[in-house]
JSON list of C-alpha atoms in Angstrom, two decimals:
[
{"chain": "A", "resi": 697, "resn": "UNK", "atom": "CA", "xyz": [69.99, -10.93, 1.57]},
{"chain": "A", "resi": 698, "resn": "UNK", "atom": "CA", "xyz": [67.79, -9.05, -1.14]},
{"chain": "A", "resi": 699, "resn": "UNK", "atom": "CA", "xyz": [65.99, -11.10, -3.23]},
{"chain": "A", "resi": 700, "resn": "UNK", "atom": "CA", "xyz": [67.89, -10.73, -6.61]},
{"chain": "A", "resi": 701, "resn": "UNK", "atom": "CA", "xyz": [70.52, -12.20, -4.43]},
{"chain": "A", "resi": 702, "resn": "UNK", "atom": "CA", "xyz": [68.42, -14.82, -2.26]},
{"chain": "A", "resi": 703, "resn": "UNK", "atom": "CA", "xyz": [67.43, -16.48, -5.70]},
{"chain": "A", "resi": 704, "resn": "UNK", "atom": "CA", "xyz": [71.02, -16.47, -7.26]},
{"chain": "A", "resi": 705, "resn": "UNK", "atom": "CA", "xyz": [71.86, -17.99, -3.90]},
{"chain": "A", "resi": 706, "resn": "UNK", "atom": "CA", "xyz": [68.85, -20.14, -4.03]},
{"chain": "A", "resi": 707, "resn": "UNK", "atom": "CA", "xyz": [70.25, -21.27, -8.21]},
{"chain": "A", "resi": 708, "resn": "UNK", "atom": "CA", "xyz": [73.85, -21.91, -6.42]},
{"chain": "A", "resi": 709, "resn": "UNK", "atom": "CA", "xyz": [72.55, -24.40, -3.86]},
{"chain": "A", "resi": 710, "resn": "UNK", "atom": "CA", "xyz": [69.85, -26.20, -6.39]},
{"chain": "A", "resi": 711, "resn": "UNK", "atom": "CA", "xyz": [73.54, -27.04, -8.96]},
{"chain": "A", "resi": 712, "resn": "UNK", "atom": "CA", "xyz": [75.79, -27.53, -6.64]},
{"chain": "A", "resi": 713, "resn": "UNK", "atom": "CA", "xyz": [72.59, -29.92, -5.09]},
{"chain": "A", "resi": 714, "resn": "UNK", "atom": "CA", "xyz": [72.38, -30.77, -9.24]},
{"chain": "A", "resi": 715, "resn": "UNK", "atom": "CA", "xyz": [76.02, -31.47, -9.72]},
{"chain": "A", "resi": 716, "resn": "UNK", "atom": "CA", "xyz": [76.35, -33.79, -7.09]},
{"chain": "A", "resi": 717, "resn": "UNK", "atom": "CA", "xyz": [78.11, -31.66, -4.97]},
{"chain": "A", "resi": 718, "resn": "UNK", "atom": "CA", "xyz": [75.92, -32.15, -1.83]},
{"chain": "A", "resi": 719, "resn": "UNK", "atom": "CA", "xyz": [79.20, -30.65, 0.59]},
{"chain": "A", "resi": 720, "resn": "UNK", "atom": "CA", "xyz": [78.76, -27.30, -1.11]},
{"chain": "A", "resi": 721, "resn": "UNK", "atom": "CA", "xyz": [75.34, -27.69, -0.87]},
{"chain": "A", "resi": 722, "resn": "UNK", "atom": "CA", "xyz": [75.12, -28.35, 2.79]},
{"chain": "A", "resi": 723, "resn": "UNK", "atom": "CA", "xyz": [77.25, -25.29, 3.40]},
{"chain": "A", "resi": 724, "resn": "UNK", "atom": "CA", "xyz": [75.88, -23.19, 0.72]},
{"chain": "A", "resi": 725, "resn": "UNK", "atom": "CA", "xyz": [72.38, -24.08, 2.67]},
{"chain": "A", "resi": 726, "resn": "UNK", "atom": "CA", "xyz": [73.74, -22.95, 6.52]},
{"chain": "A", "resi": 727, "resn": "UNK", "atom": "CA", "xyz": [75.04, -19.83, 5.31]},
{"chain": "A", "resi": 728, "resn": "UNK", "atom": "CA", "xyz": [72.72, -19.00, 3.72]},
{"chain": "A", "resi": 729, "resn": "UNK", "atom": "CA", "xyz": [69.80, -19.96, 6.83]},
{"chain": "A", "resi": 730, "resn": "UNK", "atom": "CA", "xyz": [72.19, -18.16, 9.28]},
{"chain": "A", "resi": 731, "resn": "UNK", "atom": "CA", "xyz": [72.57, -14.52, 6.93]},
{"chain": "A", "resi": 732, "resn": "UNK", "atom": "CA", "xyz": [69.04, -14.62, 6.46]},
{"chain": "A", "resi": 733, "resn": "UNK", "atom": "CA", "xyz": [67.37, -15.25, 9.89]},
{"chain": "A", "resi": 734, "resn": "UNK", "atom": "CA", "xyz": [70.31, -13.53, 11.44]},
{"chain": "A", "resi": 735, "resn": "UNK", "atom": "CA", "xyz": [69.33, -10.26, 9.81]},
{"chain": "A", "resi": 736, "resn": "UNK", "atom": "CA", "xyz": [66.04, -10.33, 9.41]},
{"chain": "A", "resi": 737, "resn": "UNK", "atom": "CA", "xyz": [64.54, -7.19, 11.15]},
{"chain": "A", "resi": 738, "resn": "UNK", "atom": "CA", "xyz": [61.41, -8.20, 12.72]},
{"chain": "A", "resi": 739, "resn": "UNK", "atom": "CA", "xyz": [62.38, -7.54, 16.91]},
{"chain": "A", "resi": 740, "resn": "UNK", "atom": "CA", "xyz": [59.86, -9.78, 17.70]},
{"chain": "A", "resi": 741, "resn": "UNK", "atom": "CA", "xyz": [62.53, -12.93, 16.97]},
{"chain": "A", "resi": 742, "resn": "UNK", "atom": "CA", "xyz": [64.46, -12.73, 20.05]},
{"chain": "A", "resi": 743, "resn": "UNK", "atom": "CA", "xyz": [68.51, -13.48, 19.39]},
{"chain": "A", "resi": 744, "resn": "UNK", "atom": "CA", "xyz": [67.94, -16.65, 20.57]},
{"chain": "A", "resi": 745, "resn": "UNK", "atom": "CA", "xyz": [65.22, -17.87, 18.77]},
{"chain": "A", "resi": 746, "resn": "UNK", "atom": "CA", "xyz": [66.73, -16.47, 15.96]},
{"chain": "A", "resi": 747, "resn": "UNK", "atom": "CA", "xyz": [69.48, -18.64, 16.40]},
{"chain": "A", "resi": 748, "resn": "UNK", "atom": "CA", "xyz": [67.38, -22.23, 16.85]},
{"chain": "A", "resi": 749, "resn": "UNK", "atom": "CA", "xyz": [65.65, -21.40, 13.59]},
{"chain": "A", "resi": 750, "resn": "UNK", "atom": "CA", "xyz": [69.29, -20.95, 11.66]},
{"chain": "A", "resi": 751, "resn": "UNK", "atom": "CA", "xyz": [70.97, -23.42, 13.63]},
{"chain": "A", "resi": 752, "resn": "UNK", "atom": "CA", "xyz": [70.18, -26.99, 11.05]},
{"chain": "A", "resi": 753, "resn": "UNK", "atom": "CA", "xyz": [71.37, -24.46, 7.88]},
{"chain": "A", "resi": 754, "resn": "UNK", "atom": "CA", "xyz": [67.31, -25.35, 6.52]},
{"chain": "A", "resi": 755, "resn": "UNK", "atom": "CA", "xyz": [65.49, -21.81, 6.25]},
{"chain": "A", "resi": 756, "resn": "UNK", "atom": "CA", "xyz": [65.48, -18.96, 5.39]},
{"chain": "A", "resi": 757, "resn": "UNK", "atom": "CA", "xyz": [62.36, -15.93, 5.94]},
{"chain": "A", "resi": 758, "resn": "UNK", "atom": "CA", "xyz": [60.77, -14.40, 3.24]},
{"chain": "A", "resi": 759, "resn": "UNK", "atom": "CA", "xyz": [57.93, -12.56, 5.35]},
{"chain": "A", "resi": 760, "resn": "UNK", "atom": "CA", "xyz": [55.21, -12.18, 7.23]},
{"chain": "A", "resi": 761, "resn": "UNK", "atom": "CA", "xyz": [52.07, -13.98, 7.61]},
{"chain": "A", "resi": 762, "resn": "UNK", "atom": "CA", "xyz": [50.18, -12.61, 10.85]},
{"chain": "A", "resi": 763, "resn": "UNK", "atom": "CA", "xyz": [49.98, -12.74, 14.69]},
{"chain": "A", "resi": 764, "resn": "UNK", "atom": "CA", "xyz": [48.05, -13.21, 17.46]},
{"chain": "A", "resi": 765, "resn": "UNK", "atom": "CA", "xyz": [47.94, -15.03, 20.87]},
{"chain": "A", "resi": 766, "resn": "UNK", "atom": "CA", "xyz": [51.39, -16.56, 21.66]},
{"chain": "A", "resi": 767, "resn": "UNK", "atom": "CA", "xyz": [52.94, -16.45, 17.62]},
{"chain": "A", "resi": 768, "resn": "UNK", "atom": "CA", "xyz": [53.82, -15.01, 14.73]},
{"chain": "A", "resi": 769, "resn": "UNK", "atom": "CA", "xyz": [54.13, -16.52, 11.35]},
{"chain": "A", "resi": 770, "resn": "UNK", "atom": "CA", "xyz": [56.17, -16.58, 8.99]},
{"chain": "A", "resi": 771, "resn": "UNK", "atom": "CA", "xyz": [56.85, -17.04, 5.56]},
{"chain": "A", "resi": 772, "resn": "UNK", "atom": "CA", "xyz": [59.54, -19.59, 5.08]},
{"chain": "A", "resi": 773, "resn": "UNK", "atom": "CA", "xyz": [62.11, -20.87, 2.23]},
{"chain": "A", "resi": 774, "resn": "UNK", "atom": "CA", "xyz": [62.42, -24.59, 3.13]},
{"chain": "A", "resi": 775, "resn": "UNK", "atom": "CA", "xyz": [66.14, -25.28, 1.74]},
{"chain": "A", "resi": 776, "resn": "UNK", "atom": "CA", "xyz": [66.24, -28.82, 1.19]},
{"chain": "A", "resi": 777, "resn": "UNK", "atom": "CA", "xyz": [62.73, -30.30, -0.32]},
{"chain": "A", "resi": 778, "resn": "UNK", "atom": "CA", "xyz": [62.90, -26.48, -2.63]},
{"chain": "A", "resi": 779, "resn": "UNK", "atom": "CA", "xyz": [59.26, -25.12, -1.75]},
{"chain": "A", "resi": 780, "resn": "UNK", "atom": "CA", "xyz": [57.68, -22.76, 0.43]},
{"chain": "A", "resi": 781, "resn": "UNK", "atom": "CA", "xyz": [56.90, -23.27, 4.25]},
{"chain": "A", "resi": 782, "resn": "UNK", "atom": "CA", "xyz": [55.37, -21.54, 7.29]},
{"chain": "A", "resi": 783, "resn": "UNK", "atom": "CA", "xyz": [57.45, -20.81, 10.75]},
{"chain": "A", "resi": 784, "resn": "UNK", "atom": "CA", "xyz": [55.65, -19.82, 13.41]},
{"chain": "A", "resi": 785, "resn": "UNK", "atom": "CA", "xyz": [57.80, -18.08, 16.18]},
{"chain": "A", "resi": 786, "resn": "UNK", "atom": "CA", "xyz": [56.31, -18.35, 20.23]},
{"chain": "A", "resi": 787, "resn": "UNK", "atom": "CA", "xyz": [57.54, -15.70, 22.43]},
{"chain": "A", "resi": 788, "resn": "UNK", "atom": "CA", "xyz": [56.70, -15.99, 26.12]},
{"chain": "A", "resi": 789, "resn": "UNK", "atom": "CA", "xyz": [53.93, -13.10, 27.19]},
{"chain": "A", "resi": 790, "resn": "UNK", "atom": "CA", "xyz": [55.69, -9.67, 29.33]},
{"chain": "A", "resi": 791, "resn": "UNK", "atom": "CA", "xyz": [59.37, -10.40, 27.80]},
{"chain": "A", "resi": 792, "resn": "UNK", "atom": "CA", "xyz": [59.32, -13.97, 30.80]},
{"chain": "A", "resi": 793, "resn": "UNK", "atom": "CA", "xyz": [60.95, -16.41, 30.01]},
{"chain": "A", "resi": 794, "resn": "UNK", "atom": "CA", "xyz": [59.60, -19.77, 28.97]},
{"chain": "A", "resi": 795, "resn": "UNK", "atom": "CA", "xyz": [58.93, -22.00, 32.68]},
{"chain": "A", "resi": 796, "resn": "UNK", "atom": "CA", "xyz": [61.25, -25.25, 32.18]},
{"chain": "A", "resi": 797, "resn": "UNK", "atom": "CA", "xyz": [57.96, -26.98, 32.87]},
{"chain": "A", "resi": 798, "resn": "UNK", "atom": "CA", "xyz": [56.23, -25.03, 29.21]},
{"chain": "A", "resi": 799, "resn": "UNK", "atom": "CA", "xyz": [59.61, -25.40, 27.73]},
{"chain": "A", "resi": 800, "resn": "UNK", "atom": "CA", "xyz": [59.52, -29.16, 28.34]},
{"chain": "A", "resi": 801, "resn": "UNK", "atom": "CA", "xyz": [55.63, -29.28, 26.86]},
{"chain": "A", "resi": 802, "resn": "UNK", "atom": "CA", "xyz": [56.75, -27.53, 24.46]},
{"chain": "A", "resi": 803, "resn": "UNK", "atom": "CA", "xyz": [60.11, -29.65, 22.85]},
{"chain": "A", "resi": 804, "resn": "UNK", "atom": "CA", "xyz": [57.47, -32.71, 23.81]},
{"chain": "A", "resi": 805, "resn": "UNK", "atom": "CA", "xyz": [54.42, -31.64, 21.50]},
{"chain": "A", "resi": 806, "resn": "UNK", "atom": "CA", "xyz": [56.93, -30.70, 19.19]},
{"chain": "A", "resi": 807, "resn": "UNK", "atom": "CA", "xyz": [58.55, -34.02, 18.29]},
{"chain": "A", "resi": 808, "resn": "UNK", "atom": "CA", "xyz": [54.95, -36.04, 18.75]},
{"chain": "A", "resi": 809, "resn": "UNK", "atom": "CA", "xyz": [53.29, -33.55, 16.29]},
{"chain": "A", "resi": 810, "resn": "UNK", "atom": "CA", "xyz": [56.06, -33.55, 13.36]},
{"chain": "A", "resi": 811, "resn": "UNK", "atom": "CA", "xyz": [55.67, -37.69, 14.06]},
{"chain": "A", "resi": 812, "resn": "UNK", "atom": "CA", "xyz": [52.00, -37.23, 12.88]},
{"chain": "A", "resi": 813, "resn": "UNK", "atom": "CA", "xyz": [51.45, -38.24, 9.10]},
{"chain": "A", "resi": 814, "resn": "UNK", "atom": "CA", "xyz": [47.41, -37.47, 8.70]},
{"chain": "A", "resi": 815, "resn": "UNK", "atom": "CA", "xyz": [46.63, -35.64, 5.45]},
{"chain": "A", "resi": 816, "resn": "UNK", "atom": "CA", "xyz": [44.17, -33.94, 7.82]},
{"chain": "A", "resi": 817, "resn": "UNK", "atom": "CA", "xyz": [46.52, -32.07, 9.97]},
{"chain": "A", "resi": 818, "resn": "UNK", "atom": "CA", "xyz": [49.32, -29.02, 8.95]},
{"chain": "A", "resi": 819, "resn": "UNK", "atom": "CA", "xyz": [52.48, -31.23, 8.39]},
{"chain": "A", "resi": 820, "resn": "UNK", "atom": "CA", "xyz": [55.06, -30.46, 10.78]},
{"chain": "A", "resi": 821, "resn": "UNK", "atom": "CA", "xyz": [58.58, -30.31, 9.80]},
{"chain": "A", "resi": 822, "resn": "UNK", "atom": "CA", "xyz": [60.46, -29.57, 13.09]},
{"chain": "A", "resi": 823, "resn": "UNK", "atom": "CA", "xyz": [60.09, -27.22, 16.52]},
{"chain": "A", "resi": 824, "resn": "UNK", "atom": "CA", "xyz": [63.20, -25.98, 18.39]},
{"chain": "A", "resi": 825, "resn": "UNK", "atom": "CA", "xyz": [62.81, -24.55, 22.10]},
{"chain": "A", "resi": 826, "resn": "UNK", "atom": "CA", "xyz": [64.73, -22.19, 24.34]},
{"chain": "A", "resi": 827, "resn": "UNK", "atom": "CA", "xyz": [64.04, -19.86, 27.42]},
{"chain": "A", "resi": 828, "resn": "UNK", "atom": "CA", "xyz": [63.35, -17.15, 25.12]},
{"chain": "A", "resi": 829, "resn": "UNK", "atom": "CA", "xyz": [60.84, -18.79, 23.23]},
{"chain": "A", "resi": 830, "resn": "UNK", "atom": "CA", "xyz": [60.27, -21.25, 20.44]},
{"chain": "A", "resi": 831, "resn": "UNK", "atom": "CA", "xyz": [59.10, -21.66, 17.13]},
{"chain": "A", "resi": 832, "resn": "UNK", "atom": "CA", "xyz": [58.04, -24.58, 14.62]},
{"chain": "A", "resi": 833, "resn": "UNK", "atom": "CA", "xyz": [58.02, -25.53, 10.84]},
{"chain": "A", "resi": 834, "resn": "UNK", "atom": "CA", "xyz": [55.67, -26.17, 9.12]},
{"chain": "A", "resi": 835, "resn": "UNK", "atom": "CA", "xyz": [53.32, -27.08, 5.81]},
{"chain": "A", "resi": 836, "resn": "UNK", "atom": "CA", "xyz": [52.47, -23.29, 3.98]},
{"chain": "A", "resi": 837, "resn": "UNK", "atom": "CA", "xyz": [48.22, -23.94, 3.91]},
{"chain": "A", "resi": 838, "resn": "UNK", "atom": "CA", "xyz": [47.40, -22.50, 0.30]},
{"chain": "A", "resi": 839, "resn": "UNK", "atom": "CA", "xyz": [43.95, -22.05, 1.17]},
{"chain": "A", "resi": 840, "resn": "UNK", "atom": "CA", "xyz": [41.91, -19.69, 3.24]},
{"chain": "A", "resi": 841, "resn": "UNK", "atom": "CA", "xyz": [41.10, -20.31, 6.82]},
{"chain": "A", "resi": 842, "resn": "UNK", "atom": "CA", "xyz": [37.49, -21.16, 8.11]},
{"chain": "A", "resi": 843, "resn": "UNK", "atom": "CA", "xyz": [36.59, -17.93, 10.19]},
{"chain": "A", "resi": 844, "resn": "UNK", "atom": "CA", "xyz": [37.05, -16.02, 6.48]},
{"chain": "A", "resi": 845, "resn": "UNK", "atom": "CA", "xyz": [34.67, -18.15, 5.25]},
{"chain": "A", "resi": 846, "resn": "UNK", "atom": "CA", "xyz": [32.50, -18.26, 6.95]},
{"chain": "A", "resi": 847, "resn": "UNK", "atom": "CA", "xyz": [32.34, -13.99, 7.30]},
{"chain": "A", "resi": 848, "resn": "UNK", "atom": "CA", "xyz": [32.60, -13.24, 3.63]},
{"chain": "A", "resi": 849, "resn": "UNK", "atom": "CA", "xyz": [30.38, -15.73, 2.18]},
{"chain": "A", "resi": 850, "resn": "UNK", "atom": "CA", "xyz": [26.66, -14.58, 2.09]},
{"chain": "A", "resi": 851, "resn": "UNK", "atom": "CA", "xyz": [24.31, -16.87, 1.21]},
{"chain": "A", "resi": 852, "resn": "UNK", "atom": "CA", "xyz": [23.41, -19.66, 3.62]},
{"chain": "A", "resi": 853, "resn": "UNK", "atom": "CA", "xyz": [26.02, -22.60, 4.30]},
{"chain": "A", "resi": 854, "resn": "UNK", "atom": "CA", "xyz": [24.87, -25.68, 3.12]},
{"chain": "A", "resi": 855, "resn": "UNK", "atom": "CA", "xyz": [24.46, -28.49, 5.51]},
{"chain": "A", "resi": 856, "resn": "UNK", "atom": "CA", "xyz": [26.48, -31.49, 3.58]},
{"chain": "A", "resi": 857, "resn": "UNK", "atom": "CA", "xyz": [29.04, -28.40, 3.08]},
{"chain": "A", "resi": 858, "resn": "UNK", "atom": "CA", "xyz": [29.38, -27.73, 6.77]},
{"chain": "A", "resi": 859, "resn": "UNK", "atom": "CA", "xyz": [29.41, -31.20, 7.32]},
{"chain": "A", "resi": 860, "resn": "UNK", "atom": "CA", "xyz": [31.95, -32.23, 5.25]},
{"chain": "A", "resi": 861, "resn": "UNK", "atom": "CA", "xyz": [33.69, -29.84, 7.59]},
{"chain": "A", "resi": 862, "resn": "UNK", "atom": "CA", "xyz": [32.89, -31.12, 10.93]},
{"chain": "A", "resi": 863, "resn": "UNK", "atom": "CA", "xyz": [33.77, -34.45, 9.90]},
{"chain": "A", "resi": 864, "resn": "UNK", "atom": "CA", "xyz": [37.52, -33.25, 8.10]},
{"chain": "A", "resi": 865, "resn": "UNK", "atom": "CA", "xyz": [38.17, -31.94, 11.31]},
{"chain": "A", "resi": 866, "resn": "UNK", "atom": "CA", "xyz": [36.93, -34.82, 13.84]},
{"chain": "A", "resi": 867, "resn": "UNK", "atom": "CA", "xyz": [39.80, -37.27, 11.61]},
{"chain": "A", "resi": 868, "resn": "UNK", "atom": "CA", "xyz": [42.32, -34.39, 12.19]},
{"chain": "A", "resi": 869, "resn": "UNK", "atom": "CA", "xyz": [41.48, -34.19, 15.98]},
{"chain": "A", "resi": 870, "resn": "UNK", "atom": "CA", "xyz": [41.33, -38.16, 16.20]},
{"chain": "A", "resi": 871, "resn": "UNK", "atom": "CA", "xyz": [44.74, -38.33, 14.52]},
{"chain": "A", "resi": 872, "resn": "UNK", "atom": "CA", "xyz": [46.00, -35.59, 17.21]},
{"chain": "A", "resi": 873, "resn": "UNK", "atom": "CA", "xyz": [44.14, -37.18, 20.49]},
{"chain": "A", "resi": 874, "resn": "UNK", "atom": "CA", "xyz": [45.33, -40.36, 19.41]},
{"chain": "A", "resi": 875, "resn": "UNK", "atom": "CA", "xyz": [49.19, -39.38, 19.55]},
{"chain": "A", "resi": 876, "resn": "UNK", "atom": "CA", "xyz": [48.24, -38.23, 23.20]},
{"chain": "A", "resi": 877, "resn": "UNK", "atom": "CA", "xyz": [47.94, -34.66, 21.84]},
{"chain": "A", "resi": 878, "resn": "UNK", "atom": "CA", "xyz": [45.87, -31.77, 23.57]},
{"chain": "A", "resi": 879, "resn": "UNK", "atom": "CA", "xyz": [45.13, -28.97, 20.48]},
{"chain": "A", "resi": 880, "resn": "UNK", "atom": "CA", "xyz": [43.87, -26.48, 23.36]},
{"chain": "A", "resi": 881, "resn": "UNK", "atom": "CA", "xyz": [42.75, -24.12, 20.79]},
{"chain": "A", "resi": 882, "resn": "UNK", "atom": "CA", "xyz": [40.30, -25.61, 17.86]},
{"chain": "A", "resi": 883, "resn": "UNK", "atom": "CA", "xyz": [38.10, -22.42, 16.54]},
{"chain": "A", "resi": 884, "resn": "UNK", "atom": "CA", "xyz": [37.23, -21.28, 12.65]},
{"chain": "A", "resi": 885, "resn": "UNK", "atom": "CA", "xyz": [40.92, -19.77, 12.40]},
{"chain": "A", "resi": 886, "resn": "UNK", "atom": "CA", "xyz": [42.28, -22.62, 12.75]},
{"chain": "A", "resi": 887, "resn": "UNK", "atom": "CA", "xyz": [41.11, -24.68, 10.51]},
{"chain": "A", "resi": 888, "resn": "UNK", "atom": "CA", "xyz": [42.37, -23.84, 6.64]},
{"chain": "A", "resi": 889, "resn": "UNK", "atom": "CA", "xyz": [40.97, -25.48, 3.16]},
{"chain": "A", "resi": 890, "resn": "UNK", "atom": "CA", "xyz": [44.02, -27.05, 1.30]},
{"chain": "A", "resi": 891, "resn": "UNK", "atom": "CA", "xyz": [42.85, -26.27, -2.55]},
{"chain": "A", "resi": 892, "resn": "UNK", "atom": "CA", "xyz": [46.34, -28.96, -3.48]},
{"chain": "A", "resi": 893, "resn": "UNK", "atom": "CA", "xyz": [44.45, -31.29, -0.99]},
{"chain": "A", "resi": 894, "resn": "UNK", "atom": "CA", "xyz": [40.36, -30.57, -1.21]},
{"chain": "A", "resi": 895, "resn": "UNK", "atom": "CA", "xyz": [39.41, -30.67, 2.09]},
{"chain": "A", "resi": 896, "resn": "UNK", "atom": "CA", "xyz": [40.31, -28.96, 5.46]},
{"chain": "A", "resi": 897, "resn": "UNK", "atom": "CA", "xyz": [43.31, -29.10, 7.53]},
{"chain": "A", "resi": 898, "resn": "UNK", "atom": "CA", "xyz": [44.14, -28.24, 11.57]},
{"chain": "A", "resi": 899, "resn": "UNK", "atom": "CA", "xyz": [46.51, -25.89, 11.81]},
{"chain": "A", "resi": 900, "resn": "UNK", "atom": "CA", "xyz": [48.29, -23.57, 14.53]},
{"chain": "A", "resi": 901, "resn": "UNK", "atom": "CA", "xyz": [48.31, -25.55, 17.86]},
{"chain": "A", "resi": 902, "resn": "UNK", "atom": "CA", "xyz": [47.40, -23.42, 21.02]},
{"chain": "A", "resi": 903, "resn": "UNK", "atom": "CA", "xyz": [51.55, -25.35, 22.43]}
]
């Protein structure tokens, strides 16, 4: 759907919810999610992964945010919480299928991440995987990553400032490890500063 049509359909969902027409709102969410995802013009998302994302009737893809490694990140509208979110789509390299073992690990770690409750790790709300790939839906962080901060600032970084970054990362890793997860890809580009929270958080797990 066009931006104008999308806004009209989002407004119809909000109105139905306000009027207590929950079944109608659910039907509208499911149809909008399916329409937007299945018609999304991006060959980087395999058909089965599109179906996975559309199945809950919760997400609308709004645009491309970035790519790297095994995944591509998209700006997303969360139809249930009425807020911006992000979805990372994982696709096997060289068009190979996910092995059973790898798919199980992705599913396990996706579920564990969704259960994490700490302000130092990006919040994951949903995950799904198939042999063609998978996705993880998470909060959209409103700030710059540490790699960009280090590369764009000309002056030296104060010791106390970098100490705070280290403490934020340590708090996040402690929660991750306590949940039985290994991040696998800690680097400045995966450490984001949240303007809303006022501290750094860990994101983009190397699942």
